[in-house]
Every structure is written in C-alpha cells, then in structure tokens.
mmCIF file of C-alpha atoms in Angstrom:
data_model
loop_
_atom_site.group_PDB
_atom_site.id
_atom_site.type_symbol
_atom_site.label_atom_id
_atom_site.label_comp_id
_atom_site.label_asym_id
_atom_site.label_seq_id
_atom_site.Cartn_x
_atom_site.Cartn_y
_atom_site.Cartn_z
ATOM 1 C CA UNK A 300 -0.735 13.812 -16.611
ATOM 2 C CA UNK A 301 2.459 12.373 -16.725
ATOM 3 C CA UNK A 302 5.066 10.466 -14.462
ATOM 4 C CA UNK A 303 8.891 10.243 -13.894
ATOM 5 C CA UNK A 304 10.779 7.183 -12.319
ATOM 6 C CA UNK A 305 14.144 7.561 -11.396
ATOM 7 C CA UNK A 306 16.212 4.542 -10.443
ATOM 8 C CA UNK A 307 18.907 4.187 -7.852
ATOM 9 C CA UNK A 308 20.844 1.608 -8.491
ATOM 10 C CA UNK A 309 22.750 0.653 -5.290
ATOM 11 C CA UNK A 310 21.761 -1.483 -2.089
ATOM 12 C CA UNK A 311 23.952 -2.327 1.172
ATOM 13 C CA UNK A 312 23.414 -6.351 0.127
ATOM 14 C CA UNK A 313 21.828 -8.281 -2.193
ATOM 15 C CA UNK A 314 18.880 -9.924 -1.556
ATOM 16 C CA UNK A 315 19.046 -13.555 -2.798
ATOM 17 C CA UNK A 316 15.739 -13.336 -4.154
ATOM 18 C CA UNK A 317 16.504 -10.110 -6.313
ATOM 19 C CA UNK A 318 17.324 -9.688 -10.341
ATOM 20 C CA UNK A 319 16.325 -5.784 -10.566
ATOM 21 C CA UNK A 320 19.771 -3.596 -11.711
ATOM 22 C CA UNK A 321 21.865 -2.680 -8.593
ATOM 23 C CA UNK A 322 25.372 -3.096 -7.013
ATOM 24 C CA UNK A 323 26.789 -3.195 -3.697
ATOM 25 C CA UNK A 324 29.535 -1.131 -4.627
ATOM 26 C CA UNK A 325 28.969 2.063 -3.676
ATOM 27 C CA UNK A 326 32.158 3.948 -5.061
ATOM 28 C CA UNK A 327 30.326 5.109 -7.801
ATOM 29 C CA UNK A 328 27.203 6.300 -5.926
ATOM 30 C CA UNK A 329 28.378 10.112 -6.451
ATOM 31 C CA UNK A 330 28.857 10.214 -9.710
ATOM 32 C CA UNK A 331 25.629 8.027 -11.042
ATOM 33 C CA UNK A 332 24.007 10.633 -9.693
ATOM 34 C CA UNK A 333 25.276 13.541 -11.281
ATOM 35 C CA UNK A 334 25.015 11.294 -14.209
ATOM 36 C CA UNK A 335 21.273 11.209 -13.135
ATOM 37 C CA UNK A 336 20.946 14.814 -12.623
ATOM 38 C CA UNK A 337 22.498 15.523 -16.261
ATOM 39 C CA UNK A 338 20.035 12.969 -18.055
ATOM 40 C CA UNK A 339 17.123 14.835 -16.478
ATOM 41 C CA UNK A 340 18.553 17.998 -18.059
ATOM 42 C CA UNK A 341 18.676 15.865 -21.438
ATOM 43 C CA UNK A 342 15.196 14.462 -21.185
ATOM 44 C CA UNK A 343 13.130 17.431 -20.313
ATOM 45 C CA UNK A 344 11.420 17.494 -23.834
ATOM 46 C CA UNK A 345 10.112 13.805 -23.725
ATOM 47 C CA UNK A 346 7.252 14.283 -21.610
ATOM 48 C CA UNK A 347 4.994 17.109 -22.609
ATOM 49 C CA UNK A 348 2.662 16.850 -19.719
ATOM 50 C CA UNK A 349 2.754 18.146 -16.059
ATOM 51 C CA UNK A 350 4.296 15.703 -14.075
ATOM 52 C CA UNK A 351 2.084 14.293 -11.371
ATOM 53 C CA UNK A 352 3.884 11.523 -9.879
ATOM 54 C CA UNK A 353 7.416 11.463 -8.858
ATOM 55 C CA UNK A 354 8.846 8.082 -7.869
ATOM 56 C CA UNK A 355 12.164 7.092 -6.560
ATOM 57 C CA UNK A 356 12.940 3.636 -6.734
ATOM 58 C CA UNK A 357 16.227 0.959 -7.215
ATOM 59 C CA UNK A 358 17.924 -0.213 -5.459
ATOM 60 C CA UNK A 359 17.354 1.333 -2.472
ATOM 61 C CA UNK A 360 16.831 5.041 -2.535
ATOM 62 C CA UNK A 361 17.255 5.329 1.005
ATOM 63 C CA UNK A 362 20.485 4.927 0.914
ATOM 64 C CA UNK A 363 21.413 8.310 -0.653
ATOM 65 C CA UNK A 364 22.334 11.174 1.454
ATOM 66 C CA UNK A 365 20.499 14.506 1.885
ATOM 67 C CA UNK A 366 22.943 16.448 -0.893
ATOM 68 C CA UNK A 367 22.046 13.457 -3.128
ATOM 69 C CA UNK A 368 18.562 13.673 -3.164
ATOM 70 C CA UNK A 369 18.506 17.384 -3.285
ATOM 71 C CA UNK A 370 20.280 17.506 -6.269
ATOM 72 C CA UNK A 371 18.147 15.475 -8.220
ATOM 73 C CA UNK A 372 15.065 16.920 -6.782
ATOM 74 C CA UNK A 373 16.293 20.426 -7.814
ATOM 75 C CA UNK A 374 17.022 19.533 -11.186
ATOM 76 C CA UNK A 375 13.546 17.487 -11.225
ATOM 77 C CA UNK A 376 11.879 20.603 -10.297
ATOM 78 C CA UNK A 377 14.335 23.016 -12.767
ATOM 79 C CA UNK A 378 13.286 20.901 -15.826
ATOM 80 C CA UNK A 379 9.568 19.790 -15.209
ATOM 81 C CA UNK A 380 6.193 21.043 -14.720
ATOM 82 C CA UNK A 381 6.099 19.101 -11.243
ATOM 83 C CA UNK A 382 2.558 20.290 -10.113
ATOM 84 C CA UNK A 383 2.103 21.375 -6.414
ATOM 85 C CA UNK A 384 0.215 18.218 -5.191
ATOM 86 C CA UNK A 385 2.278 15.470 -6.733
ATOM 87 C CA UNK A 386 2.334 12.052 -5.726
ATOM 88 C CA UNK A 387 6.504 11.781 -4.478
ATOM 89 C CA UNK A 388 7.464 8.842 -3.360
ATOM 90 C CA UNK A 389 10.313 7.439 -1.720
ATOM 91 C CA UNK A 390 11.564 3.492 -1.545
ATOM 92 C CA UNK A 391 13.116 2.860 1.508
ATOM 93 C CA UNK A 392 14.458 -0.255 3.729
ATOM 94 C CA UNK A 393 13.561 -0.822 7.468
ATOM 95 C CA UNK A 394 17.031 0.259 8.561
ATOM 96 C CA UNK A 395 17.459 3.585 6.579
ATOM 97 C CA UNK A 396 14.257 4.503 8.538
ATOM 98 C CA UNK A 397 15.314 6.926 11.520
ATOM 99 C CA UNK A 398 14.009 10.424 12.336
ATOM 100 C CA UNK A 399 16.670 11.857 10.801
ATOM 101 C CA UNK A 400 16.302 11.225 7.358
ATOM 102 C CA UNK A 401 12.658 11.110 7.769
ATOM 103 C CA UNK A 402 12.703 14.744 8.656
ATOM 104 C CA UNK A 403 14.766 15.175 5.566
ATOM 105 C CA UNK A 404 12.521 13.518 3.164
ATOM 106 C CA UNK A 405 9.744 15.371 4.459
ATOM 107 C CA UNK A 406 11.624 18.388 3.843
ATOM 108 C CA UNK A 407 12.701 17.998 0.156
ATOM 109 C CA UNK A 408 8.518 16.945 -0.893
ATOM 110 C CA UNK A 409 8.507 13.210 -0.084
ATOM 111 C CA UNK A 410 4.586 12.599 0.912
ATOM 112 C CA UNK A 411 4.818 8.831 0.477
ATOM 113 C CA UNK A 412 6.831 5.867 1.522
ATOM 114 C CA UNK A 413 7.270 2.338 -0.150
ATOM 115 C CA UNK A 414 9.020 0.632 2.551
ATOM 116 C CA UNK A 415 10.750 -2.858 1.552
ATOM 117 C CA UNK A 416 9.185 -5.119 4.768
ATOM 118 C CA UNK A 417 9.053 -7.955 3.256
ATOM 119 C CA UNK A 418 8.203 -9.961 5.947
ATOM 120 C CA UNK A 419 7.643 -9.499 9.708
ATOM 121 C CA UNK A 420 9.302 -13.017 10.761
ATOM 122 C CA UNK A 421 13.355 -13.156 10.759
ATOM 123 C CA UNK A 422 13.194 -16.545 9.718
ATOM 124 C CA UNK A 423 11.602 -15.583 6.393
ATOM 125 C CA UNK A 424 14.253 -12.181 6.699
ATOM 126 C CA UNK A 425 17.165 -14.603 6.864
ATOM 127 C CA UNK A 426 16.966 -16.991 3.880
ATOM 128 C CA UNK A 427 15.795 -13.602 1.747
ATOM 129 C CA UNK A 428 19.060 -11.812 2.560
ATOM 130 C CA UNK A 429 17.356 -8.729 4.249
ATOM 131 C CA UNK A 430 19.755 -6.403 5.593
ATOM 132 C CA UNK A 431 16.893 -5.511 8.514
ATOM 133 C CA UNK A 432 14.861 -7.655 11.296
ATOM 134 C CA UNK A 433 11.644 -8.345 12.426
ATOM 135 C CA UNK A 434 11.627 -5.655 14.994
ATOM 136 C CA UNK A 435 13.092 -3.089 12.421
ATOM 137 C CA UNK A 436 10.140 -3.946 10.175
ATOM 138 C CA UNK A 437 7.376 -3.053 12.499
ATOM 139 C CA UNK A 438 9.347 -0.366 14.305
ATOM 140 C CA UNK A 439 9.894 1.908 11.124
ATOM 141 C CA UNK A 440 6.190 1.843 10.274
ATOM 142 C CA UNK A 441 5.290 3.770 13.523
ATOM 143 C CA UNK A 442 8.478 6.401 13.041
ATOM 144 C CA UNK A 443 7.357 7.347 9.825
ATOM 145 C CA UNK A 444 3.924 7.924 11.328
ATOM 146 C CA UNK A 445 4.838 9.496 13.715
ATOM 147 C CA UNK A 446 6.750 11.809 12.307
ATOM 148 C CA UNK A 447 3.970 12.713 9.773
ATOM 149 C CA UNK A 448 3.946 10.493 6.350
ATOM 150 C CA UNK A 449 0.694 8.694 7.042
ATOM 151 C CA UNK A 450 0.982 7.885 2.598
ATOM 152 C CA UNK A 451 2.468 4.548 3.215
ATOM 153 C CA UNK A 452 2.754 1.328 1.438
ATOM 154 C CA UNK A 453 4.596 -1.638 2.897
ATOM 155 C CA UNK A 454 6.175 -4.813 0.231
ATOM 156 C CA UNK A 455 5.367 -8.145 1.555
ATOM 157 C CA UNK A 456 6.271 -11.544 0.022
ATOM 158 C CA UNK A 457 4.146 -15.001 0.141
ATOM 159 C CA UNK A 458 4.460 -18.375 -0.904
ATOM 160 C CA UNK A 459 8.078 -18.562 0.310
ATOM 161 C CA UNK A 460 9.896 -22.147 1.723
ATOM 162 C CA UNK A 461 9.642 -20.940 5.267
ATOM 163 C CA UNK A 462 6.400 -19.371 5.404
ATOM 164 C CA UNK A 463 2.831 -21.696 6.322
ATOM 165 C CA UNK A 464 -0.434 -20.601 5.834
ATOM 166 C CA UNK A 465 -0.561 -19.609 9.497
ATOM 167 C CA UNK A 466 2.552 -17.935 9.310
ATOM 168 C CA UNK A 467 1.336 -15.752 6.252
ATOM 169 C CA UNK A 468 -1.651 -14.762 8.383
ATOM 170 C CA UNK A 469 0.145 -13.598 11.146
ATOM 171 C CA UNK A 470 2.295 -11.311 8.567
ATOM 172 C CA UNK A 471 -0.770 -10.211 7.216
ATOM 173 C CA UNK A 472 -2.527 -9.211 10.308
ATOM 174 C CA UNK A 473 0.356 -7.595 11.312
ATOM 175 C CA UNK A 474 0.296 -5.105 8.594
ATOM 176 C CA UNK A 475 -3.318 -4.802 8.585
ATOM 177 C CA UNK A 476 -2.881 -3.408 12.587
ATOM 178 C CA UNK A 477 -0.255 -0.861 11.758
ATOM 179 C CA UNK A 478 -3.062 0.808 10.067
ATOM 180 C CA UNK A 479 -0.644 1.446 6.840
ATOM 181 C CA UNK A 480 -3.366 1.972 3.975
ATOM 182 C CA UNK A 481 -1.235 0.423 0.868
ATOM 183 C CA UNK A 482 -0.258 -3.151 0.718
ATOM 184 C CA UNK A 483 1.713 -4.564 -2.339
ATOM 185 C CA UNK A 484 2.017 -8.365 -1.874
ATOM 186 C CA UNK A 485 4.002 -10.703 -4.301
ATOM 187 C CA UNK A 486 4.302 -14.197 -4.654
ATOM 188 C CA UNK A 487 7.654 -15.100 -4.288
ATOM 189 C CA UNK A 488 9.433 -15.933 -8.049
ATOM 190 C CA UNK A 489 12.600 -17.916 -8.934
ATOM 191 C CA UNK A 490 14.541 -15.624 -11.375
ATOM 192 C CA UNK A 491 17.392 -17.353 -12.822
ATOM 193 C CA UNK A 492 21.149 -16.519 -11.777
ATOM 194 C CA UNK A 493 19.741 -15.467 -8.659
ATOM 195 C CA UNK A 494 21.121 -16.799 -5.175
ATOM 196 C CA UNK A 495 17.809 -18.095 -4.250
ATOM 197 C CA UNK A 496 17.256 -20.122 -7.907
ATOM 198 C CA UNK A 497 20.823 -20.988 -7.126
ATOM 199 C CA UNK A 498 19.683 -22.695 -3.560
ATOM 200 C CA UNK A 499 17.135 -23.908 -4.716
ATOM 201 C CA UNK A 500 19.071 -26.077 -7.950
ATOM 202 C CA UNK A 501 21.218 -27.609 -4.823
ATOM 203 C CA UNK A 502 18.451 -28.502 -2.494
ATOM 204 C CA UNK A 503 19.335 -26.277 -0.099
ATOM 205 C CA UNK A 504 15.941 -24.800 -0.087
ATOM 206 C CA UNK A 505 12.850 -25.837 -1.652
ATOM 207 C CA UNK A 506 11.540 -24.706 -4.971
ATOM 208 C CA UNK A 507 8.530 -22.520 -4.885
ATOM 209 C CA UNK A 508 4.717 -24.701 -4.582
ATOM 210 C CA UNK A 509 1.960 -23.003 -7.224
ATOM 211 C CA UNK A 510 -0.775 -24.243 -4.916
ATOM 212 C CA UNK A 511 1.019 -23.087 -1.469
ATOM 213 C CA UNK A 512 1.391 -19.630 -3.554
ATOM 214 C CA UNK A 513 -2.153 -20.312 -4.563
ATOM 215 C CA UNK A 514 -3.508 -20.670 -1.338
ATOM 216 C CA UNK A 515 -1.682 -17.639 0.260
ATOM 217 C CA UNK A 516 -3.413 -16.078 -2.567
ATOM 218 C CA UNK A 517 -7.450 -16.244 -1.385
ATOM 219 C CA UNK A 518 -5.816 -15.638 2.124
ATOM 220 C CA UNK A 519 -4.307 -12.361 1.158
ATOM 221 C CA UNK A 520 -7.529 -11.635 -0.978
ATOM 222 C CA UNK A 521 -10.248 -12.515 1.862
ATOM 223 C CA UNK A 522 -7.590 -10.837 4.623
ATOM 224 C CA UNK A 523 -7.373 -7.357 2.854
ATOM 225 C CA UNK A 524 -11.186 -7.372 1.877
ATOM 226 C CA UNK A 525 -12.523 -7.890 5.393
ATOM 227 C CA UNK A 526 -9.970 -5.670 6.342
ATOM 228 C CA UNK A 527 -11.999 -2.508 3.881
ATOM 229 C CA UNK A 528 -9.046 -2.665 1.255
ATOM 230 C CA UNK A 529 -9.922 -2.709 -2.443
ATOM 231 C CA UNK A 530 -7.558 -4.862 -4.536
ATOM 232 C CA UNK A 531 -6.948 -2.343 -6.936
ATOM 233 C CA UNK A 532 -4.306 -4.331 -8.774
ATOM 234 C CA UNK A 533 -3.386 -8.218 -8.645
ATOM 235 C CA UNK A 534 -0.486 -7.194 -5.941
ATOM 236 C CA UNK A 535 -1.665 -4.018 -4.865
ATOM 237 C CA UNK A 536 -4.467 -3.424 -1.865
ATOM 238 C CA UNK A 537 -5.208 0.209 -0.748
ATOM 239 C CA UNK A 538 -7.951 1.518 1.580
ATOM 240 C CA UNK A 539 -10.500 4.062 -0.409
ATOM 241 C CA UNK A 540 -8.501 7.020 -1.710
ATOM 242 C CA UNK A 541 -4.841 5.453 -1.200
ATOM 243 C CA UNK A 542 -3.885 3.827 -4.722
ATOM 244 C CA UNK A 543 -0.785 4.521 -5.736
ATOM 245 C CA UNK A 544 -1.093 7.079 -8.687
ATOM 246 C CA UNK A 545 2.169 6.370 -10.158
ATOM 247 C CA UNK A 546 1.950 2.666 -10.206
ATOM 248 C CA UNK A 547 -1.760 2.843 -11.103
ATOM 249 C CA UNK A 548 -0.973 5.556 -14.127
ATOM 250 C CA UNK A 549 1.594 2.915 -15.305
ATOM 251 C CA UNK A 550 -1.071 0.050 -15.546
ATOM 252 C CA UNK A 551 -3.774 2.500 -17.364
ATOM 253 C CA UNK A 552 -1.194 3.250 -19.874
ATOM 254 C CA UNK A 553 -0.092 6.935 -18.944
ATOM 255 C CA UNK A 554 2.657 8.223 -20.138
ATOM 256 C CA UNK A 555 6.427 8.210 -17.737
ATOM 257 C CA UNK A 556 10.118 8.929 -18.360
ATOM 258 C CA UNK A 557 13.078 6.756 -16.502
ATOM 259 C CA UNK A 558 15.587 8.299 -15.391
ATOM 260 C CA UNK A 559 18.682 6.402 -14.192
ATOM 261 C CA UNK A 560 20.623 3.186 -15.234
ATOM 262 C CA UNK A 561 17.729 0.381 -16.413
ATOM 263 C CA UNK A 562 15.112 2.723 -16.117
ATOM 264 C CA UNK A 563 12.209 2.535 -18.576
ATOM 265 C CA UNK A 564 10.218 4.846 -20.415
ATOM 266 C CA UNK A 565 7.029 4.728 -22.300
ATOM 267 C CA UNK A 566 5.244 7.722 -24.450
ATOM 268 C CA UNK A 567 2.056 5.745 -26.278
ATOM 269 C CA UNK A 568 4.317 5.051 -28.886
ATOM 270 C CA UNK A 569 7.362 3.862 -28.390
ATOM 271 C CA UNK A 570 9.519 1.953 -25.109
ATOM 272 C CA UNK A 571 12.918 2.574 -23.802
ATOM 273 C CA UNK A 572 15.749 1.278 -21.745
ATOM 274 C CA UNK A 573 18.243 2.449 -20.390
ATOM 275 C CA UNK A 574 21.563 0.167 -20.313
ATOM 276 C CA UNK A 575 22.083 -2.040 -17.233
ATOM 277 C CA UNK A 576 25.393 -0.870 -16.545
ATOM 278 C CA UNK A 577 26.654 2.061 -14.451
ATOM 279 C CA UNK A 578 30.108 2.801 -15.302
ATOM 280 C CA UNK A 579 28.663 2.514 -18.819
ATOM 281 C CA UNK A 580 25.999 5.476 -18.090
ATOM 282 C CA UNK A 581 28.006 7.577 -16.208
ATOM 283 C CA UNK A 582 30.719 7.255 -19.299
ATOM 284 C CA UNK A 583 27.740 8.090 -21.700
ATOM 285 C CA UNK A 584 26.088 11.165 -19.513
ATOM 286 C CA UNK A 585 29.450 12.691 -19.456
ATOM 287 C CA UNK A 586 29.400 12.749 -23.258
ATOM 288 C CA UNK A 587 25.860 14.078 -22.744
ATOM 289 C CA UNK A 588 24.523 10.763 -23.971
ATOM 290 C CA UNK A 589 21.406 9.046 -22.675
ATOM 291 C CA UNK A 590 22.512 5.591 -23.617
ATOM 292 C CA UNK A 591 19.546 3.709 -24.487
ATOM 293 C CA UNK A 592 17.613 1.122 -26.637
ATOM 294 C CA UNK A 593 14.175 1.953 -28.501
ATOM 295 C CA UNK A 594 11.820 -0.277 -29.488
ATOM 296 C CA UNK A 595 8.987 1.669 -31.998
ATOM 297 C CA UNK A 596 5.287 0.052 -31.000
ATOM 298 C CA UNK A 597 2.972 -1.189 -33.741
ATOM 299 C CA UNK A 598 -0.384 -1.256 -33.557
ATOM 300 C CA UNK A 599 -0.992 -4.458 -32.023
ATOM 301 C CA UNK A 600 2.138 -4.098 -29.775
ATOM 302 C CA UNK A 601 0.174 -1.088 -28.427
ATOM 303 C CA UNK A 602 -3.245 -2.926 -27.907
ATOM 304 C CA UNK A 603 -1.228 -6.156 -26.744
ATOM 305 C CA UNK A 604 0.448 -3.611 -24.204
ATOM 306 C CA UNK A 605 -2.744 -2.725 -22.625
ATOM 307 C CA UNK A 606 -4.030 -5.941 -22.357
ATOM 308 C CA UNK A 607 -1.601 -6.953 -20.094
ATOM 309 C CA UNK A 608 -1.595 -3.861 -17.959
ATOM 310 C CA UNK A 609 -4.742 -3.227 -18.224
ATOM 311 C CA UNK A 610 -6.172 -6.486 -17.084
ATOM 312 C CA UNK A 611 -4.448 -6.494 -14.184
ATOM 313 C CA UNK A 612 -6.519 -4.175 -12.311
ATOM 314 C CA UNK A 613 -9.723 -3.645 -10.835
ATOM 315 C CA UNK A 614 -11.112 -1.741 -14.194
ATOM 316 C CA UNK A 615 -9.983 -4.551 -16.505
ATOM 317 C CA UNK A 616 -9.966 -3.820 -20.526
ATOM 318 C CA UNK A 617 -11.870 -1.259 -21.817
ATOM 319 C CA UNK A 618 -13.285 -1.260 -25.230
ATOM 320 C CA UNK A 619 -13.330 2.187 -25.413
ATOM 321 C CA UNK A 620 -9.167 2.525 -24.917
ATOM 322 C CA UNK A 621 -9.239 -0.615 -27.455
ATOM 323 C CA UNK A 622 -11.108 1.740 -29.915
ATOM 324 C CA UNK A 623 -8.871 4.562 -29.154
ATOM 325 C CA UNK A 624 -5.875 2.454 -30.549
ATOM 326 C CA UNK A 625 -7.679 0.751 -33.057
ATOM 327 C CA UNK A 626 -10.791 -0.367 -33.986
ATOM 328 C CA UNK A 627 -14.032 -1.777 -32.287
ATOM 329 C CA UNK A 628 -13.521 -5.101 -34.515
ATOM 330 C CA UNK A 629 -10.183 -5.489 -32.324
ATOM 331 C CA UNK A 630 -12.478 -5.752 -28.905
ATOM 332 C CA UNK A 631 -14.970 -8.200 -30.217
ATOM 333 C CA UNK A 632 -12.395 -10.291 -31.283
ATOM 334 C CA UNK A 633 -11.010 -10.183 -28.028
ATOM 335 C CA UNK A 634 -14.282 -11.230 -26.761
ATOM 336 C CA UNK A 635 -14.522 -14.433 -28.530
ATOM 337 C CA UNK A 636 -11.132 -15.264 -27.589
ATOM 338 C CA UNK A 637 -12.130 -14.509 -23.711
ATOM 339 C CA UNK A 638 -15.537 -16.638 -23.875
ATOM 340 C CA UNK A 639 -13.850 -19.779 -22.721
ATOM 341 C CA UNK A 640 -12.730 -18.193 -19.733
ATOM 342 C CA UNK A 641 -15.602 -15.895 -18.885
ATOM 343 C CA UNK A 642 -17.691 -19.718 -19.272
ATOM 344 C CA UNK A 643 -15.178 -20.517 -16.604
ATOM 345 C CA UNK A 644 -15.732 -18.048 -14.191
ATOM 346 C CA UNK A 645 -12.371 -16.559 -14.792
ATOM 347 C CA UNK A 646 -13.269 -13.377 -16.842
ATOM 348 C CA UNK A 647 -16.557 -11.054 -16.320
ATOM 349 C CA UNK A 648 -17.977 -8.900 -19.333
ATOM 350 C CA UNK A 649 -20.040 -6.135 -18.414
ATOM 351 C CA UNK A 650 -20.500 -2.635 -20.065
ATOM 352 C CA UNK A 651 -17.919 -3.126 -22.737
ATOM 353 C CA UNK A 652 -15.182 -4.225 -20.074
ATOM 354 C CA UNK A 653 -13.823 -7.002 -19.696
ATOM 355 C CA UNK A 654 -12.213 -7.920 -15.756
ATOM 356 C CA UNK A 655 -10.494 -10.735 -14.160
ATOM 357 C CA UNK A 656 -12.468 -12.649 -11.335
ATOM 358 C CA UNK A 657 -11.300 -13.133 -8.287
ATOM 359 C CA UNK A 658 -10.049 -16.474 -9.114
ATOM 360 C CA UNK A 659 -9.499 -15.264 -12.057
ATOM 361 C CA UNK A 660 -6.528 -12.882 -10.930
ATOM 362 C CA UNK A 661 -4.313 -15.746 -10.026
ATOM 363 C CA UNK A 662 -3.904 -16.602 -13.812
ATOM 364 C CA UNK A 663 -3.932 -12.989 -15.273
ATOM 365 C CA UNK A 664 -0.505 -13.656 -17.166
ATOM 366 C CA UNK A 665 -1.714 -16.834 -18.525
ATOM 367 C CA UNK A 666 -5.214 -15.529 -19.404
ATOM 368 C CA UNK A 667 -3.599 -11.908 -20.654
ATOM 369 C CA UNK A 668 -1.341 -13.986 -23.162
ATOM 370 C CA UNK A 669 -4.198 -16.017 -24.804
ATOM 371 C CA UNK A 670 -6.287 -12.561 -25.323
ATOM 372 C CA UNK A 671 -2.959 -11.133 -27.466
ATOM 373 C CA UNK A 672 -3.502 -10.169 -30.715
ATOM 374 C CA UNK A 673 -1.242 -11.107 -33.674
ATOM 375 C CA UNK A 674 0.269 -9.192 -36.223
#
C-alpha cells in the first residue's frame, strides 16, 4: 500500500512558532491549485500501489473552498487506485471548523480530522500567534463529533514559556475528556528566522528549558497511558485501533508521493522535493513541469533512513527490514553500537528488535544518530 500527501500552502497568519512552507497571501490560492491538480495528472506513474491513505496537509487545508477541494479530490480519484476504505484526512484550524464545511468534507470522503489545537489556554494561543481561542479549541472538537467524524486527532504543544507543569495537565486532561482517540504532542522547538527564535534572541520571551520539556514529557507519557492510549510514536498517542495509517506508513518506510509546493516524496529508493516557492511551481506546472530536486539513496542512506523512522515508534528496528536492505552483519553491528545504551536502560533488545525505552524516547534523535551507519 501506498500514500499521497498533498500540501496546501497558505494560512490566514503565521504562527510565530512555524518554519513549514506557506504564505499569507492568498492571491495565488486558485491557481496553486490547479497547479496541484495538473502535477497529480503528471505523477500518476510514481506510485505503483493502491493508495490507502490520502492526507491533506500545509498550511492550512481548511482554508480552501468546496470547488477547491473537489477538484483535487476528483483528479486524486481520476489518476489513482484510491481504495474504498482509505484513510482521508483533513488538517484543519479551530476557526475553519463550522457545520458547514464539515458537512462538505464529509461529503467529498474526509473520514478523519487533524485539527491544529495547540493549546486549550489563550495565554499559550497568544504568544503562538493562533488565529483561534480557547473556547474555539474545545468547541470544534464536539461539532465535528457531532456531526459524525469521530476519526480525530488533535496537535498540542508542551514545554512552551507560558505553560507550568500544572498548566500542561490541565491541557492534557482536557483533551483526554473530549474523548478524541489521537493525540500528537510536540515539544515546542526554536527554528531559526522564526518570530518566536526572533523573541526569544531579544528577551522578550524565554528560550525553551530541556528539563521543563523533559518533565512535560513523563507527564504526557503517564497522562495518555492511564488514560488506555498506546504511544505508538514518540509524539503520537492513539486509543487501540486509531493510529494514524498515513503517518504510521511514513515511519515503517512505505512508500508516498507529495503533491504540492515543498511536498516530499519517497519510493524505497530515492527522495524528492518539491521547490519552496509558489509562483515558482505554478510557473513550472504550467509548462507541465514538476519542479523538483532528487536525491538517489545508497545503501546505507536507506538503512540510516529507517533507523531514524523506525526507532521512533512502538516496534523499534527490525532486523528483519535491516536484512531486507542489506545484510544481517549490518544489524549486529548495530547492536554493538546500541549496547551502551541498552546497559543504560535507554534501548531494549528482544526478538531481533531493537526499541527505545520509555526514557529512552526522549533522546531518540540523539540515540538514532549514534546507531547510523557510515559509508
């Protein structure tokens, strides 16, 4: 099975915390997506499998009209083996959420929801630039309920300047009650040339705390647990049954195709990007050029690929997928390199698989980047 992403790159504001591709300007929201629309013409041979996951993402999605949407649907549909019961998900934002356009994603095949809460406090709303409010947040959770996508996953954010321990609890118990059975919870990051990092140089807010993050880290972890959700991933928590598929297919190495400016693709042997620019697509599309960059995968890029996908979830690295790429020498090797932290508590080996601890998962990058293999 296969997956396709499409990315939509335009919000109403920026988010200060925010370096994914998008604009504010929304002049050219018409024509990126016939430009989208035409590129899914032009990719239809680069994934060979049915599709099972369909995932709109940006940006913010939301913001597209009905006629939007429906064209890129239909052409998603025209070009693809889309199978019956795929996974379709929508991003959306707190105030896009109305019965309205919840009617009309239901209509065109949307069956899930990644809504963008963030945070259920409007101080924390504030400083992140969040075009919604508390009472937004909680309120769009029950309309999309009630109108019949029960598929839901909220976004929350922890270890930010404003938010305490107790404050983080409160958030989390909050989402826990709305009875939404995906959470994906990230610790908040400092990109650079962001307005946050920018805040932050001037002392206008402070920087980020590894051990504040830390500790809203075994919160989150005991929080979900107790709550009967299964952290599947180290920022994703879903009840039995409710991973997502397209997010999960992406760490177990399954094949997807991007579609849109920035979007990414990956076939088992190669990566690509699409430029970061969307007068600059729409130019190339209308030439009836995807304009992107390739990058061919060695060997070792492959196996140092999985690594770091892999050991992010619940199933860890798999000697079996290492053999599959390689050789059983390669996992072995691996092992030796992961004794120091399996002595530590960090890493468990069991079975021929190798998994982060729950303490463990609070280092994965780290940890992922010693087990790399070299050329």
């Amino acid at each position: 099975m296969a997956g396709i992403y499409i990315h939509i790159p335009f919000c109403k504001k920026a988010c200060n915390y925010c370096n994914f591709h998008f604009s504010t300007n929304h002049q050219l929201i018409d024509q990126v997506v016939e430009a989208i629309v035409h590129e899914i013409q032009l990719q239809k041979k680069y994934l060979a499998e049915p599709i099972e996951t369909l995932y709109l993402g940006g940006g913010t999605p939301s913001l597209l009209k009905k006629a939007s949407l429906t064209k890129i649907f239909e052409a998603v549909k025209q070009h693809f083996n889309l199978l019956p019961h795929a996974e379709i998900t929508l991003e959306a934002n707190p105030d896009d959420i109305d019965n309205e356009q919840l009617l009309n994603w239901i209509e065109l095949g949307v069956n899930r929801l990644s809504i963008g809460i963030q945070s259920f406090r409007n101080e924390d709303l504030q400083w992140m630039g969040r075009a919604h409010n508390a009472d937004q947040a909680l309120a769009c959770i029950g309309l999309a309920q009630a109108a019949g996508i029960q598929n839901i996953s909220i976004d929350l954010i922890y270890g930010g300047p404003s938010l305490s321990n107790k404050d983080w609890i409160k958030n989390l118990q909050i989402a826990i009650n709305t009875g939404v059975p995906h959470l994906s919870c990230y610790a908040l990051t400092v990109e650079p040339k962001t307005a946050l990092a920018h805040k932050i140089n001037k002392q206008e807010l402070p920087n980020v705390d590894a051990a504040h993050q830390a500790a809203h880290f075994s919160i989150l972890q005991e929080m979900t647990a107790n709550a009967g959700f299964e952290q599947y991933e180290i920022s994703n928590f879903s009840l039995p049954g409710k991973r997502s598929i397209h997010n999960a297919n992406y760490w177990s190495g399954q094949h997807y195709l991007g579609i849109g400016p920035a979007a990414h693709s990956f076939n088992g042997r190669s990566r690509q990007w699409n430029i970061s620019n969307n007068a600059l697509y729409i130019q190339s599309l209308a030439q009836a050029i995807v304009p992107f960059e390739i990058e061919e995968l060695t060997v070792v890029q492959q196996i140092n690929e999985y690594i770091m996908t892999a050991l992010r979830t619940i199933e860890g690295i798999d000697a079996n997928r290492i053999n599959a790429i390689a050789d059983n020498a390669i996992f072995d090797a691996i092992l030796l390199d992961a004794a120091h932290y399996i002595n530590e508590g960090l890493l468990t080996h069991a079975n021929r698989q190798l998994s982060l601890s729950p303490k463990g998962k609070f280092m994965a990058d780290g940890i992922a980047a010693h087990l790399f293999r070299e050329e």
